[in-house]
Amino acid sequence: MENEKETVVKKTVRSGITFGSALAMVISYTAWHSVGWAIFHGLLSWVYVVYYIIRY
């Protein structure tokens, strides 16, 4: 039972990281129109998303 819960948590975290990266890249490209910045901000993931929400 514990092993199943651990698997669900790992999949959820992995999906959240992927979604955060995609969201950061879309926000970055929309704001700056630069693929380079979009890739960099995608690597920062949720950090950039939170920064963008606070800043703008």
CSV table of C-alpha atoms in Angstrom, one decimal:
chain,number,residue,atom,x,y,z
A,1,MET,CA,0.0,0.0,0.0
A,2,GLU,CA,2.8,2.4,0.9
A,3,ASN,CA,4.6,1.7,-2.4
A,4,GLU,CA,1.5,2.6,-4.4
A,5,LYS,CA,1.3,6.0,-2.6
A,6,GLU,CA,5.0,6.7,-3.3
A,7,THR,CA,4.5,5.9,-7.0
A,8,VAL,CA,1.5,8.3,-7.2
A,9,VAL,CA,3.4,11.1,-5.5
A,10,LYS,CA,6.4,10.7,-7.8
A,11,LYS,CA,4.2,10.8,-10.9
A,12,THR,CA,2.4,13.9,-9.6
A,13,VAL,CA,5.6,15.7,-8.8
A,14,ARG,CA,7.1,14.8,-12.2
A,15,SER,CA,3.9,16.1,-14.0
A,16,GLY,CA,4.0,19.3,-11.9
A,17,ILE,CA,7.6,19.9,-12.9
A,18,THR,CA,6.8,19.4,-16.6
A,19,PHE,CA,3.8,21.6,-16.4
A,20,GLY,CA,5.8,24.3,-14.6
A,21,SER,CA,8.5,24.2,-17.3
A,22,ALA,CA,6.0,24.5,-20.1
A,23,LEU,CA,4.1,27.3,-18.4
A,24,ALA,CA,7.3,29.2,-17.7
A,25,MET,CA,8.4,28.9,-21.4
A,26,VAL,CA,5.0,30.1,-22.7
A,27,ILE,CA,5.0,33.1,-20.3
A,28,SER,CA,8.6,33.9,-21.2
A,29,TYR,CA,8.1,33.7,-24.9
A,30,THR,CA,5.0,35.8,-24.8
A,31,ALA,CA,6.6,38.4,-22.7
A,32,TRP,CA,10.1,38.6,-24.3
A,33,HIS,CA,9.7,37.0,-27.8
A,34,SER,CA,13.0,35.1,-27.4
A,35,VAL,CA,13.5,31.4,-27.7
A,36,GLY,CA,16.7,31.6,-25.7
A,37,TRP,CA,15.0,33.3,-22.7
A,38,ALA,CA,12.1,30.8,-23.0
A,39,ILE,CA,14.5,27.9,-22.7
A,40,PHE,CA,16.4,29.5,-19.8
A,41,HIS,CA,13.1,30.3,-18.0
A,42,GLY,CA,11.8,26.8,-18.7
A,43,LEU,CA,14.8,25.4,-16.8
A,44,LEU,CA,13.9,27.7,-13.8
A,45,SER,CA,10.3,26.3,-14.1
A,46,TRP,CA,8.1,27.3,-11.2
A,47,VAL,CA,10.6,29.9,-9.9
A,48,TYR,CA,10.1,32.0,-13.0
A,49,VAL,CA,6.3,31.6,-12.9
A,50,VAL,CA,6.1,32.8,-9.3
A,51,TYR,CA,8.6,35.6,-10.1
A,52,TYR,CA,6.5,36.7,-13.1
A,53,ILE,CA,3.2,36.7,-11.1
A,54,ILE,CA,4.8,38.8,-8.3
A,55,ARG,CA,6.6,41.2,-10.6
A,56,TYR,CA,3.9,41.7,-13.2
